[in-house]
Coordinates of C-alpha atoms in Angstrom, one line a residue:
Chain A
M585 CA 34.4 -12.1 -62.7
I586 CA 30.8 -12.2 -61.6
T587 CA 29.9 -14.4 -64.5
Y588 CA 32.8 -16.7 -63.8
L589 CA 31.7 -17.0 -60.1
S590 CA 28.0 -17.7 -61.0
N591 CA 28.9 -20.2 -63.7
N592 CA 31.4 -22.1 -61.7
T593 CA 29.9 -21.9 -58.1
D594 CA 29.8 -25.7 -57.8
V595 CA 33.4 -26.1 -58.9
I596 CA 34.7 -23.4 -56.6
L597 CA 32.8 -24.6 -53.6
A598 CA 34.0 -28.2 -54.2
A599 CA 37.5 -27.0 -54.5
L600 CA 37.1 -24.9 -51.3
R601 CA 35.7 -27.9 -49.4
Q602 CA 38.5 -30.1 -50.5
H603 CA 41.0 -27.4 -49.6
I604 CA 39.6 -27.1 -46.1
V605 CA 39.7 -30.9 -45.5
L606 CA 43.2 -31.3 -47.0
A607 CA 44.6 -28.4 -44.9
L608 CA 42.8 -28.9 -41.6
L609 CA 42.7 -32.7 -41.2
P610 CA 46.5 -32.8 -41.1
V611 CA 46.5 -30.0 -38.5
L612 CA 44.3 -32.3 -36.3
I613 CA 46.3 -35.4 -36.9
G614 CA 49.7 -33.6 -36.6
F615 CA 48.6 -31.9 -33.4
A616 CA 47.6 -35.2 -31.9
V617 CA 50.9 -36.8 -32.8
A618 CA 53.0 -33.8 -31.8
L619 CA 51.6 -33.6 -28.3
P620 CA 53.2 -36.8 -27.0
I621 CA 56.4 -36.3 -29.1
G622 CA 56.8 -32.8 -27.8
Y623 CA 56.2 -34.0 -24.3
L624 CA 59.0 -36.6 -24.6
G625 CA 61.3 -33.8 -25.6
V626 CA 60.7 -32.2 -22.2
R627 CA 60.4 -35.3 -20.1
F628 CA 63.7 -36.6 -21.4
P629 CA 66.0 -33.6 -21.8
R630 CA 68.5 -35.6 -23.9
V631 CA 65.8 -36.1 -26.6
Y632 CA 65.1 -32.3 -27.0
H633 CA 68.0 -31.4 -29.3
P634 CA 67.7 -34.4 -31.6
L635 CA 64.0 -33.7 -31.7
V636 CA 64.6 -30.1 -32.8
N637 CA 67.0 -31.2 -35.4
V638 CA 64.8 -33.9 -36.9
C639 CA 61.9 -31.5 -37.0
G640 CA 64.0 -28.9 -38.8
V641 CA 65.1 -31.5 -41.4
L642 CA 61.6 -32.8 -41.9
Y643 CA 60.2 -29.3 -42.4
S644 CA 62.9 -28.4 -45.0
I645 CA 61.8 -31.2 -47.4
P646 CA 60.2 -29.6 -50.4
S647 CA 56.5 -30.2 -50.4
L648 CA 56.3 -31.3 -54.1
A649 CA 59.1 -33.8 -53.5
L650 CA 57.2 -35.3 -50.6
F651 CA 53.9 -35.4 -52.5
V652 CA 55.6 -37.4 -55.3
F653 CA 57.8 -39.5 -53.0
L654 CA 55.1 -40.6 -50.5
P655 CA 53.2 -42.9 -52.8
V656 CA 56.4 -44.9 -53.2
I657 CA 56.6 -45.4 -49.4
L658 CA 52.9 -45.7 -48.6
G659 CA 51.9 -47.7 -51.7
T660 CA 49.2 -45.2 -52.4
K661 CA 48.1 -44.0 -55.9
I662 CA 49.9 -40.8 -57.0
L663 CA 46.6 -39.0 -57.3
S664 CA 45.3 -40.1 -53.9
P665 CA 44.4 -37.2 -51.5
L666 CA 46.0 -39.4 -48.8
N667 CA 49.4 -38.3 -50.0
I668 CA 48.6 -34.7 -49.3
V669 CA 47.1 -35.5 -45.9
V670 CA 50.1 -37.5 -44.8
A671 CA 52.7 -35.0 -46.2
L672 CA 51.0 -32.0 -44.5
S673 CA 50.6 -34.1 -41.2
I674 CA 54.4 -34.6 -41.3
Y675 CA 55.0 -30.8 -41.7
T676 CA 52.5 -30.1 -38.9
V677 CA 54.2 -32.6 -36.6
A678 CA 57.6 -31.1 -37.5
L679 CA 56.3 -27.6 -36.5
L680 CA 54.2 -28.5 -33.5
A681 CA 56.4 -31.1 -31.8
R682 CA 59.0 -28.4 -31.3
T683 CA 56.3 -25.9 -30.3
V684 CA 54.8 -28.2 -27.7
A685 CA 58.3 -28.9 -26.3
D686 CA 59.1 -25.2 -26.2
G687 CA 55.8 -24.4 -24.7
L688 CA 56.1 -27.0 -21.9
R689 CA 59.7 -25.8 -21.3
S690 CA 58.5 -22.2 -20.9
V691 CA 56.4 -23.1 -17.9
D692 CA 58.0 -21.5 -14.8
E693 CA 59.7 -24.2 -12.8
L694 CA 58.3 -22.6 -9.6
V695 CA 54.8 -23.4 -11.0
T696 CA 55.6 -27.1 -11.8
Q697 CA 57.4 -27.5 -8.5
S698 CA 54.6 -26.0 -6.4
A699 CA 52.1 -28.3 -8.3
T700 CA 54.2 -31.3 -7.4
A701 CA 54.5 -30.1 -3.8
M702 CA 50.8 -29.8 -3.6
G703 CA 50.3 -33.4 -4.5
Y704 CA 49.8 -33.5 -8.3
R705 CA 50.9 -36.8 -9.9
R706 CA 52.8 -36.4 -13.2
F707 CA 50.0 -37.0 -15.7
R708 CA 47.4 -34.8 -14.0
R709 CA 50.0 -32.1 -13.5
L710 CA 50.7 -32.2 -17.2
V711 CA 47.0 -31.9 -18.1
D712 CA 45.9 -29.5 -15.4
V713 CA 48.9 -27.3 -15.1
E714 CA 51.6 -27.6 -17.6
L715 CA 49.6 -27.8 -20.9
P716 CA 47.2 -25.0 -20.0
V717 CA 50.1 -22.7 -19.0
A718 CA 51.9 -23.7 -22.2
L719 CA 48.8 -23.0 -24.4
P720 CA 49.7 -19.5 -25.6
V721 CA 53.0 -20.8 -27.0
I722 CA 51.3 -24.0 -28.4
L723 CA 48.5 -22.1 -30.0
A724 CA 50.9 -19.6 -31.7
G725 CA 52.5 -22.7 -33.3
L726 CA 49.1 -24.0 -34.2
R727 CA 48.3 -20.8 -36.0
A728 CA 51.5 -21.0 -38.0
A729 CA 51.0 -24.6 -38.9
T730 CA 47.4 -24.0 -40.0
V731 CA 48.2 -21.1 -42.2
A732 CA 51.2 -22.9 -43.7
N733 CA 49.0 -25.9 -44.5
I734 CA 46.4 -23.8 -46.2
S735 CA 49.0 -22.4 -48.5
L736 CA 50.8 -25.7 -49.1
V737 CA 47.6 -27.5 -50.2
S738 CA 47.7 -25.5 -53.4
V739 CA 51.0 -27.1 -54.4
G740 CA 49.1 -30.4 -54.5
A741 CA 47.3 -29.2 -57.6
L742 CA 50.5 -30.0 -59.5
I743 CA 49.9 -33.7 -58.8
G744 CA 46.2 -33.3 -59.4
V745 CA 44.8 -32.9 -55.9
G746 CA 45.0 -29.4 -54.5
G747 CA 41.7 -27.9 -53.5
L748 CA 41.8 -24.2 -54.6
G749 CA 45.1 -24.9 -56.3
Q750 CA 43.2 -26.6 -59.1
L751 CA 41.8 -23.2 -59.9
F752 CA 45.3 -21.9 -60.5
T753 CA 46.3 -24.8 -62.8
R754 CA 43.1 -24.4 -64.7
G755 CA 43.7 -20.7 -65.1
F756 CA 47.2 -21.2 -66.3
Q757 CA 46.2 -23.9 -68.7
L758 CA 43.4 -21.8 -70.2
F759 CA 45.2 -18.4 -70.0
Y760 CA 42.3 -17.3 -68.0
L761 CA 42.8 -14.8 -65.1
E762 CA 39.5 -15.2 -63.2
P763 CA 40.0 -18.7 -61.6
I764 CA 43.5 -17.6 -60.6
L765 CA 42.2 -14.5 -58.8
V766 CA 39.3 -16.4 -57.2
G767 CA 41.8 -19.1 -56.1
I768 CA 44.2 -16.6 -54.5
I769 CA 41.5 -14.6 -52.8
A770 CA 39.7 -17.7 -51.5
S771 CA 42.9 -19.2 -50.3
I772 CA 44.0 -16.0 -48.4
A773 CA 40.5 -15.6 -47.0
L774 CA 40.5 -19.1 -45.8
A775 CA 43.8 -18.7 -44.1
A776 CA 42.7 -15.4 -42.5
V777 CA 39.4 -17.0 -41.2
A778 CA 41.2 -20.0 -39.8
D779 CA 43.8 -17.8 -38.1
L780 CA 41.1 -15.6 -36.7
A781 CA 39.2 -18.6 -35.4
I782 CA 42.2 -19.8 -33.5
V783 CA 42.8 -16.4 -32.1
L784 CA 39.2 -16.2 -30.9
V785 CA 39.5 -19.7 -29.3
Q786 CA 42.7 -18.6 -27.7
R787 CA 41.1 -15.5 -26.2
L788 CA 38.3 -17.6 -24.9
I789 CA 40.4 -20.4 -23.2
T790 CA 43.4 -18.3 -22.0
P791 CA 41.8 -15.2 -20.6
W792 CA 44.6 -15.1 -18.0
S793 CA 47.3 -14.5 -20.6
R794 CA 46.0 -11.1 -21.5
V795 CA 45.9 -9.6 -18.0
Chain B
M816 CA 56.3 -33.9 15.3
I817 CA 58.7 -34.0 12.4
T818 CA 61.9 -35.8 13.1
F819 CA 65.2 -35.8 11.2
E820 CA 67.2 -38.9 12.1
D821 CA 70.8 -38.7 11.2
V822 CA 70.0 -37.4 7.7
V823 CA 72.7 -37.0 5.1
K824 CA 72.3 -35.6 1.5
V825 CA 75.2 -35.9 -0.8
Y826 CA 74.7 -34.7 -4.4
P827 CA 76.2 -36.5 -7.4
G828 CA 79.6 -34.9 -7.7
G829 CA 80.2 -35.3 -4.1
S830 CA 79.1 -32.0 -2.5
T831 CA 77.5 -32.5 0.9
A832 CA 74.3 -30.5 1.3
V833 CA 73.2 -31.9 4.6
D834 CA 75.6 -33.5 7.0
H835 CA 74.2 -35.9 9.7
L836 CA 71.2 -33.8 10.6
S837 CA 69.2 -34.9 13.7
L838 CA 66.5 -32.5 14.6
E839 CA 63.0 -32.5 16.1
L840 CA 60.3 -30.0 15.0
P841 CA 57.7 -29.9 17.8
T842 CA 54.0 -30.3 16.9
G843 CA 52.0 -27.1 16.8
K844 CA 55.1 -24.9 16.9
T845 CA 57.0 -22.9 14.3
T846 CA 60.5 -24.1 13.7
V847 CA 62.7 -21.9 11.6
L848 CA 65.7 -23.3 9.8
V849 CA 68.1 -20.4 9.3
G850 CA 71.6 -20.0 8.0
P851 CA 73.8 -18.6 5.2
S852 CA 73.2 -19.7 1.6
G853 CA 74.5 -23.2 0.9
C854 CA 73.9 -24.4 4.4
G855 CA 71.5 -27.1 3.5
K856 CA 68.4 -25.6 5.1
T857 CA 66.2 -25.6 2.0
T858 CA 67.4 -29.2 1.1
S859 CA 66.5 -30.3 4.6
L860 CA 63.1 -28.6 4.4
R861 CA 62.3 -30.3 1.0
M862 CA 62.9 -33.7 2.5
I863 CA 59.8 -33.3 4.7
N864 CA 57.5 -33.5 1.6
R865 CA 59.9 -35.8 -0.3
M866 CA 60.8 -33.2 -2.9
V867 CA 64.4 -34.3 -2.0
R868 CA 65.4 -37.8 -1.0
P869 CA 68.0 -38.2 1.8
T870 CA 71.1 -40.1 0.8
S871 CA 70.9 -41.8 4.2
G872 CA 68.9 -41.3 7.4
R873 CA 65.2 -40.9 7.8
V874 CA 62.6 -38.2 8.0
L875 CA 59.6 -39.1 10.1
I876 CA 56.3 -37.4 10.6
D877 CA 54.6 -38.5 13.9
G878 CA 56.8 -41.6 13.8
R879 CA 56.1 -42.6 10.2
D880 CA 59.0 -42.6 7.7
V881 CA 57.9 -40.3 4.8
A882 CA 59.8 -42.5 2.4
E883 CA 57.3 -45.3 3.0
Q884 CA 54.3 -43.1 2.2
D885 CA 52.7 -42.4 -1.2
E886 CA 54.3 -39.2 -2.5
A887 CA 51.2 -37.4 -3.8
L888 CA 49.1 -38.3 -0.8
L889 CA 51.8 -37.2 1.7
R890 CA 52.1 -33.9 -0.1
R891 CA 48.4 -33.2 -0.1
G892 CA 48.6 -33.3 3.7
I893 CA 51.5 -30.8 3.9
G894 CA 50.8 -27.1 3.1
Y895 CA 53.6 -25.7 0.9
V896 CA 54.5 -22.0 0.5
I897 CA 57.5 -20.8 -1.5
Q898 CA 59.1 -17.5 -2.4
H899 CA 57.2 -15.7 -5.2
A900 CA 54.3 -17.9 -4.2
G901 CA 54.5 -20.1 -7.4
L902 CA 50.8 -19.5 -8.1
F903 CA 49.2 -21.1 -11.2
P904 CA 49.0 -18.2 -13.7
H905 CA 46.1 -19.8 -15.6
R906 CA 43.8 -20.0 -12.6
T907 CA 41.9 -17.4 -10.7
V908 CA 42.9 -16.6 -7.2
L909 CA 39.9 -18.6 -6.0
D910 CA 40.8 -21.7 -8.0
N911 CA 44.4 -21.4 -7.0
V912 CA 43.3 -21.7 -3.4
A913 CA 40.9 -24.5 -4.2
T914 CA 43.6 -26.6 -5.7
V915 CA 44.4 -29.1 -3.0
P916 CA 40.8 -29.6 -1.9
M917 CA 40.0 -30.4 -5.5
L918 CA 42.8 -32.9 -5.6
L919 CA 41.4 -34.5 -2.5
G920 CA 38.2 -35.0 -4.4
R921 CA 36.0 -32.3 -3.0
T922 CA 33.5 -30.8 -5.4
R923 CA 34.4 -27.6 -7.2
K924 CA 31.5 -25.7 -5.5
Q925 CA 32.5 -26.8 -2.0
A926 CA 36.2 -26.1 -2.6
R927 CA 35.4 -22.6 -4.0
T928 CA 33.2 -21.8 -1.0
D929 CA 35.9 -22.8 1.4
A930 CA 38.5 -20.9 -0.6
L931 CA 36.5 -17.7 -0.3
G932 CA 36.6 -18.0 3.5
L933 CA 40.3 -18.6 3.4
L934 CA 40.9 -15.5 1.3
E935 CA 39.2 -13.5 4.0
R936 CA 41.3 -15.3 6.6
V937 CA 44.6 -14.1 5.0
G938 CA 43.3 -10.6 4.6
L939 CA 42.1 -10.5 1.0
S940 CA 38.6 -9.3 0.2
A941 CA 36.3 -11.3 -2.1
E942 CA 36.9 -8.9 -4.9
F943 CA 40.3 -10.6 -5.5
A944 CA 38.6 -14.0 -6.0
K945 CA 38.1 -13.6 -9.8
R946 CA 41.5 -12.1 -10.5
Y947 CA 44.5 -13.8 -12.0
P948 CA 47.8 -14.0 -10.1
A949 CA 49.4 -11.5 -12.7
Q950 CA 46.9 -8.9 -11.5
L951 CA 48.1 -9.0 -7.9
S952 CA 51.1 -7.4 -6.1
G953 CA 53.8 -9.5 -4.7
G954 CA 52.4 -9.2 -1.2
Q955 CA 48.9 -10.2 -2.3
Q956 CA 50.3 -13.2 -4.3
Q957 CA 52.1 -14.3 -1.1
R958 CA 48.8 -14.1 0.8
V959 CA 47.1 -16.2 -1.8
G960 CA 50.1 -18.7 -1.6
V961 CA 49.5 -19.0 2.2
A962 CA 45.7 -19.4 1.7
R963 CA 46.4 -22.1 -0.9
A964 CA 48.7 -24.0 1.5
L965 CA 46.1 -23.8 4.2
A966 CA 43.1 -24.8 2.0
A967 CA 43.0 -28.5 2.9
D968 CA 43.7 -27.6 6.6
P969 CA 46.9 -29.7 6.7
P970 CA 48.4 -30.2 10.1
I971 CA 51.9 -29.4 8.7
M972 CA 53.1 -26.4 6.7
V973 CA 56.4 -26.2 4.9
M974 CA 57.4 -22.7 4.0
D975 CA 60.5 -21.9 1.9
E976 CA 61.5 -18.2 2.3
P977 CA 57.8 -17.3 2.1
F978 CA 58.3 -13.6 2.9
S979 CA 61.7 -12.9 1.2
A980 CA 60.5 -11.5 -2.1
V981 CA 58.4 -8.6 -0.8
D982 CA 59.4 -5.2 0.4
P983 CA 60.1 -4.6 4.1
V984 CA 56.8 -2.8 4.8
V985 CA 54.7 -5.5 3.2
R986 CA 56.9 -8.2 4.9
E987 CA 56.2 -6.5 8.3
G988 CA 52.4 -6.8 7.6
L989 CA 52.7 -10.4 6.5
H990 CA 54.7 -11.3 9.6
R991 CA 52.0 -9.8 11.8
E992 CA 49.3 -11.9 10.0
F993 CA 51.4 -15.0 10.1
L994 CA 51.8 -14.7 13.9
R995 CA 48.0 -14.0 14.3
L996 CA 47.1 -17.0 12.0
Q997 CA 49.5 -19.3 13.7
K998 CA 48.1 -18.3 17.1
D999 CA 44.7 -19.4 15.9
L1000 CA 45.7 -22.5 14.0
G1001 CA 48.6 -24.0 15.8
K1002 CA 50.1 -25.8 12.8
T1003 CA 53.4 -27.6 12.9
I1004 CA 55.4 -25.3 10.7
A1005 CA 58.9 -25.8 9.2
M1006 CA 60.1 -22.5 7.7
V1007 CA 63.3 -21.6 6.0
T1008 CA 64.8 -18.1 5.9
H1009 CA 68.3 -16.6 5.6
D1010 CA 67.2 -13.6 7.7
I1011 CA 68.0 -14.2 11.4
D1012 CA 65.6 -11.3 12.5
E1013 CA 62.7 -13.1 10.7
A1014 CA 63.7 -16.3 12.4
I1015 CA 63.7 -14.8 15.8
K1016 CA 60.5 -13.0 15.3
L1017 CA 58.5 -15.9 13.9
G1018 CA 60.1 -19.0 15.4
D1019 CA 59.2 -20.8 18.5
V1020 CA 62.3 -22.8 17.8
V1021 CA 65.3 -21.6 15.8
A1022 CA 67.7 -24.1 14.1
I1023 CA 70.8 -22.4 12.9
F1024 CA 72.7 -24.1 10.1
R1025 CA 76.3 -23.5 9.0
Q1026 CA 78.0 -24.0 5.7
G1027 CA 78.4 -27.6 4.7
G1028 CA 75.0 -28.6 6.0
R1029 CA 75.7 -28.9 9.7
L1030 CA 73.5 -27.9 12.5
A1031 CA 75.2 -25.2 14.6
Q1032 CA 72.6 -24.7 17.4
V1033 CA 68.9 -25.3 18.1
G1034 CA 67.0 -23.4 20.7
T1035 CA 64.3 -20.9 21.4
P1036 CA 65.1 -17.4 20.0
R1037 CA 65.8 -16.2 23.5
E1038 CA 68.3 -19.0 24.2
V1039 CA 70.1 -18.5 20.9
L1040 CA 70.5 -14.8 21.4
A1041 CA 71.5 -15.1 25.1
N1042 CA 73.9 -18.1 24.8
P1043 CA 75.2 -18.6 21.3
A1044 CA 76.8 -22.0 21.1
D1045 CA 80.0 -20.8 19.3
D1046 CA 81.5 -17.9 17.4
F1047 CA 79.7 -18.8 14.2
V1048 CA 76.3 -18.5 15.9
A1049 CA 77.3 -15.3 17.8
E1050 CA 78.5 -13.8 14.5
F1051 CA 75.4 -14.9 12.6
V1052 CA 72.8 -13.7 15.1
G1053 CA 74.7 -10.3 15.0
R1054 CA 76.5 -7.8 17.2
D1055 CA 73.3 -6.2 18.5
R1056 CA 71.9 -9.5 19.9
G1057 CA 71.9 -7.9 23.4
L1058 CA 69.6 -5.2 22.2
R1059 CA 67.5 -7.7 20.2
S1060 CA 67.1 -10.0 23.2
L1061 CA 65.2 -7.2 24.8
S1062 CA 62.3 -8.0 22.4
F1063 CA 61.6 -10.9 24.6
E1064 CA 61.5 -8.8 27.8
S1065 CA 58.1 -7.5 28.8
A1066 CA 57.7 -3.9 29.9
A1067 CA 55.1 -4.9 32.4
D1068 CA 57.4 -4.8 35.4
L1069 CA 59.2 -1.7 34.4
P1070 CA 58.8 1.0 37.1
V1071 CA 57.5 4.3 35.9
R1072 CA 57.7 7.8 37.2
P1073 CA 54.7 10.2 37.6
L1074 CA 53.9 12.3 34.7
S1075 CA 54.4 15.4 36.7
E1076 CA 58.2 14.9 36.6
V1077 CA 58.2 16.2 33.1
G1078 CA 57.0 19.8 33.1
D1079 CA 56.2 20.3 29.4
L1080 CA 54.6 17.0 28.6
E1081 CA 51.8 17.9 26.3
L1082 CA 48.6 15.9 26.6
D1083 CA 45.4 16.1 24.5
D1084 CA 41.9 16.5 26.0
A1085 CA 41.7 12.7 26.5
G1086 CA 45.0 12.6 28.3
R1087 CA 47.0 11.1 25.4
P1088 CA 50.6 12.2 24.9
V1089 CA 51.3 14.5 22.0
G1090 CA 54.7 14.4 20.3
Y1091 CA 56.1 11.5 22.4
G1092 CA 56.3 7.9 21.4
S1093 CA 54.3 5.7 23.8
F1094 CA 54.2 2.1 25.0
T1095 CA 51.9 -0.2 26.9
R1096 CA 52.6 -2.9 29.5
A1097 CA 52.2 -5.5 26.8
D1098 CA 55.1 -4.1 24.7
S1099 CA 58.7 -5.2 24.9
L1100 CA 61.7 -3.5 26.5
R1101 CA 63.2 -3.2 23.1
L1102 CA 60.5 -0.8 22.1
V1103 CA 60.8 1.2 25.3
T1104 CA 64.6 1.5 24.8
D1105 CA 64.1 2.6 21.2
L1106 CA 61.5 5.3 22.3
A1107 CA 63.8 6.6 25.0
I1108 CA 66.7 6.8 22.6
I1109 CA 64.8 8.7 19.9
S1110 CA 63.1 11.1 22.3
P1111 CA 65.0 14.4 22.6
A1112 CA 64.1 14.5 26.3
G1113 CA 65.3 10.9 26.8
I1114 CA 61.9 9.7 28.0
A1115 CA 59.3 7.1 26.9
V1116 CA 55.7 7.6 27.9
R1117 CA 53.6 4.7 29.1
V1118 CA 49.9 4.6 28.2
D1119 CA 47.0 2.4 29.3
A1120 CA 44.8 0.4 26.9
E1121 CA 42.9 3.5 26.0
G1122 CA 46.1 5.4 25.1
V1123 CA 45.9 7.7 28.2
A1124 CA 49.4 8.5 29.6
D1125 CA 50.0 7.0 33.1
G1126 CA 53.7 7.3 33.6
I1127 CA 57.2 8.0 32.1
V1128 CA 60.4 6.1 31.9
R1129 CA 63.9 7.7 31.7
H1130 CA 67.0 6.3 30.1
H1131 CA 68.7 5.5 33.4
D1132 CA 65.5 3.8 34.7
L1133 CA 66.0 1.3 31.9
V1134 CA 69.6 0.8 32.8
D1135 CA 68.8 0.3 36.5
H1136 CA 66.0 -2.1 35.6
L1137 CA 68.3 -4.3 33.4
A1138 CA 71.0 -4.2 36.0
A1139 CA 68.6 -5.3 38.8
R1140 CA 67.3 -8.0 36.6
R1141 CA 70.8 -9.3 35.9
R1142 CA 71.5 -9.5 39.6
E1143 CA 68.3 -11.5 40.1
Q1144 CA 69.0 -14.1 37.4
P1145 CA 72.7 -14.5 36.9

């Protein structure tokens, strides 16, 4: 094991770097897209249920199918990392748009009403009051999306781009246990660290939710 | 002055919440809108800060139609207090209070300094400043709600059942402080309650609504208790309105008997009565009556400002006093 690690440090680190980028970039993109979509689901109550349904359908598409199918739609090369980024962004949006909508809907109506009565205009009320109060719900969704993305990236190895997943394919091809073990451990550790990071940020920015 | 000019509110579906309301809320006074649930009092109240739009008619503040003013700017000039306070859970007590001054563009530092002063004003010590609303009791939250509404020093306050969600003892304390604050500040206050006792206690003017959004009677608490406009109002203000109207009668002119008439009246070294309820000249006849009724000997003891007993009142003295007063003012 030690020998494998020391002989392949560069390969492992490169895979890890790629894994981080492929998993987390879609979280950022997806979150940015999900915010306005989720808000629409609250602002226009009729949109909410269709939104929830569409998100459910999107999330149920098998990831491998999406990885293979996207190049056809996007015109990208089958081996382009862009396919993974777009696919995982779609999953993130599907998860987070609903979470954002549910988070905003969870804000006590007394709170939004008193904000309005105090003279908040709609946008500032959203930024200053509704989003901060919805944060615990939204961040819970963000944790789920982040961890899900980190595990999904590995599937990309089957089409040649998969961060730590490439260690699995290599291990299977060579009947060699070490890369598989390293890949599993690194992947779990990465998910744990990312999850912990979000929890820490949450503790920092929502101290009120723990009182 | 806040003026309702023939205001009607009909909700989609045809139910009438407010039916041709015309009402004036005098500047610097507390006007309490009171009535059973579904009488349109809250709907009317929320028209003042444009949370509800009238179907027809106008609401004016000092002669200006609220419908022609910018919503957000109008609301920043009207303090708003609701049941359960509606505090922002993600902000500390201090930042909750600083909300409107910040919206009005004051610096955070200035707004927080002012907010600290306001907390003191509503009876909360500085140690509460850094807490979050979830860490406060219902009564404390309500105080913060009042402080938040007062923060930008608005001339008008709109209060929707502000004291309904707290227990009677806390409510009693909040009432006292409300009256003390209002005496100092002289805001134009519109308050909604379903509790006629609260309305009579806090209101300079009481507007009684009946089901279907119609105004049944407007007047001072005394007028409403003494001369209910109709059976509905008489029923609503309650059977004991005679007794309650005594809250507005001062005990200052009530004749007293010398202490020596009661042989076993026990006084402490300073001359304060022991074991008897006591009143001062500033108290109401209602309190005196109450004391005389609960006292086994049927007497209430009057004390001076230092608490020293200086006379007694018997049951029948009260009856004679009220009878004499009735002869004077038919």
